[in-house]
């Protein structure tokens, strides 16, 4: 059943965007999946954290795109390595690879070209791993828009790239995948 859902998300991703094949013949998205129609305020998103009483769904936002990451409960749920992202917009944190709580829900910032590339790859990751976003944040706007980002060169931790092998197989995916490489292919340093 989980395999069918993953294949369905992959199919949706491949069909939902134009794709370009690289030398390894994997599909790289040209643009992100179109979000669903649901509208969220930041306050509403905060109610879907792993710590929220009675919360069955775990939601997070990347560039205002709200994803249901409930299937990643081990990672984003209470006590999970990346639970700080649950119920928050993690755009800045993902772009600059930081785990600082005080930079969650940040909407005014500057990103350099490397940060924009990293953010683009994270959007590809969430689209690929969790499918079409449920909707968007409507009461906040980011300093950048997805159209300002370069096309991702890969979908991190999709099982199609070398990062997963080098990071220890599925351990990187299970851990939420906060690792990566810079444009030269060297391991990217976390700014924790």
Coordinates of C-alpha atoms in Angstrom, one line a residue:
X1 CA 0.0 0.0 0.0
X2 CA 2.8 2.5 0.9
X3 CA 4.6 1.5 -2.3
X4 CA 1.5 2.3 -4.3
X5 CA 1.2 5.7 -2.6
X6 CA 4.8 6.5 -3.3
X7 CA 4.5 5.5 -6.9
X8 CA 1.3 7.6 -7.2
X9 CA 3.2 10.6 -5.8
X10 CA 6.1 10.0 -8.2
X11 CA 3.7 9.7 -11.1
X12 CA 1.8 12.9 -10.1
X13 CA 5.2 14.7 -9.8
X14 CA 6.3 13.5 -13.3
X15 CA 3.0 14.2 -14.9
X16 CA 2.4 17.5 -13.0
X17 CA 5.5 19.2 -14.4
X18 CA 7.5 19.3 -17.5
X19 CA 10.7 17.3 -16.8
X20 CA 14.1 17.1 -18.3
X21 CA 16.3 14.0 -18.3
X22 CA 19.9 14.3 -17.4
X23 CA 22.8 11.9 -18.2
X24 CA 21.4 9.4 -15.7
X25 CA 18.0 9.5 -17.3
X26 CA 16.2 10.6 -14.2
X27 CA 13.4 13.2 -14.4
X28 CA 14.3 16.6 -13.0
X29 CA 11.3 18.9 -12.5
X30 CA 11.2 22.2 -14.3
X31 CA 8.7 23.8 -11.9
X32 CA 7.0 22.8 -8.7
X33 CA 3.7 21.0 -8.4
X34 CA 0.7 23.4 -8.4
X35 CA -0.6 23.7 -4.8
X36 CA -4.2 22.6 -3.9
X37 CA -6.9 25.1 -3.1
X38 CA -6.7 25.2 0.7
X39 CA -5.7 28.5 2.2
X40 CA -3.9 28.7 5.5
X41 CA -2.8 31.5 7.8
X42 CA 0.5 31.1 9.7
X43 CA -1.6 30.7 12.9
X44 CA -3.6 27.9 11.4
X45 CA -0.4 26.2 10.2
X46 CA 1.0 26.4 13.7
X47 CA -1.9 24.3 14.9
X48 CA -0.7 21.3 12.9
X49 CA 2.6 20.8 14.8
X50 CA 3.5 17.5 16.2
X51 CA 3.0 19.0 19.7
X52 CA -0.5 20.4 19.1
X53 CA -3.1 18.6 21.2
X54 CA -5.2 16.1 19.2
X55 CA -3.4 16.9 15.9
X56 CA -3.6 14.0 13.6
X57 CA -2.1 15.7 10.6
X58 CA 1.4 17.2 10.6
X59 CA 1.8 20.1 8.2
X60 CA 4.8 22.3 7.3
X61 CA 5.4 25.0 4.8
X62 CA 8.2 25.6 2.3
X63 CA 8.0 28.9 0.5
X64 CA 4.4 29.2 1.6
X65 CA 3.5 25.8 0.0
X66 CA 1.8 23.7 2.7
X67 CA 2.6 20.0 2.7
X68 CA 1.0 17.2 4.7
X69 CA 4.1 15.3 6.1
X70 CA 2.1 13.0 8.3
X71 CA 3.5 9.9 6.6
X72 CA 6.9 11.2 8.0
X73 CA 5.7 11.1 11.6
X74 CA 8.9 9.4 12.8
X75 CA 10.9 12.4 11.5
X76 CA 8.5 15.3 11.9
X77 CA 6.4 14.0 14.8
X78 CA 6.9 14.5 18.5
X79 CA 10.5 13.6 19.4
X80 CA 11.5 13.3 15.7
X81 CA 14.8 14.7 14.5
X82 CA 13.0 17.4 12.4
X83 CA 9.9 18.0 14.6
X84 CA 10.8 21.7 14.9
X85 CA 9.6 22.1 11.3
X86 CA 6.1 20.7 12.0
X87 CA 3.5 23.5 12.1
X88 CA 5.9 26.0 10.7
X89 CA 7.3 27.6 7.6
X90 CA 10.9 26.3 7.3
X91 CA 11.9 28.0 4.1
X92 CA 14.8 30.0 5.4
X93 CA 16.1 27.1 7.5
X94 CA 16.0 24.7 4.6
X95 CA 17.7 27.3 2.2
X96 CA 20.6 27.9 4.5
X97 CA 20.6 24.5 6.2
X98 CA 20.1 25.5 9.8
X99 CA 18.1 24.0 12.6
X100 CA 17.7 27.2 14.6
X101 CA 14.2 27.5 15.9
X102 CA 14.3 31.3 15.9
X103 CA 14.6 31.4 12.1
X104 CA 11.4 29.4 11.5
X105 CA 8.4 31.3 10.1
X106 CA 10.8 34.0 8.7
X107 CA 9.7 35.8 5.7
X108 CA 12.1 38.7 5.3
X109 CA 15.6 37.5 4.4
X110 CA 18.2 37.5 1.6
X111 CA 19.4 34.3 -0.1
X112 CA 22.5 33.9 -2.2
X113 CA 22.6 31.8 -5.4
X114 CA 23.6 28.7 -3.5
X115 CA 20.8 29.1 -1.0
X116 CA 18.3 29.5 -3.8
X117 CA 19.6 26.3 -5.5
X118 CA 19.3 24.5 -2.2
X119 CA 15.7 25.8 -1.7
X120 CA 14.8 24.7 -5.2
X121 CA 16.0 21.2 -4.4
X122 CA 14.0 21.1 -1.2
X123 CA 10.8 22.0 -3.0
X124 CA 11.5 19.2 -5.4
X125 CA 12.1 16.9 -2.5
X126 CA 8.8 17.7 -0.7
X127 CA 6.9 17.6 -4.0
X128 CA 8.4 14.2 -4.8
X129 CA 8.2 12.7 -1.3
X130 CA 4.9 14.1 -0.1
X131 CA 3.1 15.0 -3.3
X132 CA 1.1 18.0 -4.3
X133 CA 0.9 20.7 -1.5
X134 CA -2.5 21.0 0.1
X135 CA -2.5 24.7 -0.4
X136 CA -0.7 27.9 0.5
X137 CA -0.1 30.4 3.2
X138 CA -2.2 33.5 2.5
X139 CA -1.2 35.9 5.2
X140 CA 2.5 36.0 4.6
X141 CA 4.7 36.5 1.6
X142 CA 8.3 35.4 1.2
X143 CA 11.2 37.5 0.0
X144 CA 11.6 35.2 -3.0
X145 CA 9.1 33.4 -5.2
X146 CA 9.6 29.9 -6.8
X147 CA 10.0 31.7 -10.1
X148 CA 13.1 33.4 -8.7
X149 CA 14.7 30.0 -8.1
X150 CA 16.9 28.0 -10.5
X151 CA 15.6 24.7 -11.8
X152 CA 16.7 22.0 -9.4
X153 CA 19.5 19.8 -10.7
X154 CA 18.3 16.8 -8.6
X155 CA 15.6 15.6 -6.2
X156 CA 17.6 15.1 -3.0
X157 CA 17.2 11.7 -1.4
X158 CA 14.9 10.4 -4.1
X159 CA 16.8 7.2 -4.4
X160 CA 18.0 8.2 -7.9
X161 CA 21.1 10.2 -6.8
X162 CA 24.4 9.5 -5.3
X163 CA 23.6 11.5 -2.1
X164 CA 21.5 8.7 -0.7
X165 CA 24.3 6.1 -1.0
X166 CA 26.9 8.4 0.4
X167 CA 24.7 9.4 3.3
X168 CA 24.1 5.8 4.3
X169 CA 21.2 4.6 2.1
X170 CA 17.7 5.2 3.4
X171 CA 19.0 6.6 6.7
X172 CA 19.3 10.0 5.0
X173 CA 15.7 9.8 3.8
X174 CA 14.4 8.5 7.1
X175 CA 16.2 11.3 8.9
X176 CA 14.4 13.8 6.7
X177 CA 17.3 14.4 4.4
X178 CA 18.9 17.5 5.9
X179 CA 22.2 17.0 4.2
X180 CA 23.4 17.7 0.7
X181 CA 26.2 18.8 -1.6
X182 CA 27.2 22.1 -2.9
X183 CA 27.4 23.0 -6.6
X184 CA 30.9 21.4 -6.8
X185 CA 29.6 18.1 -5.4
X186 CA 31.3 18.5 -2.0
X187 CA 29.2 17.7 1.1
X188 CA 27.4 20.9 2.1
X189 CA 28.2 22.1 5.6
X190 CA 25.3 22.6 7.9
X191 CA 24.9 26.0 9.5
X192 CA 23.6 24.7 12.8

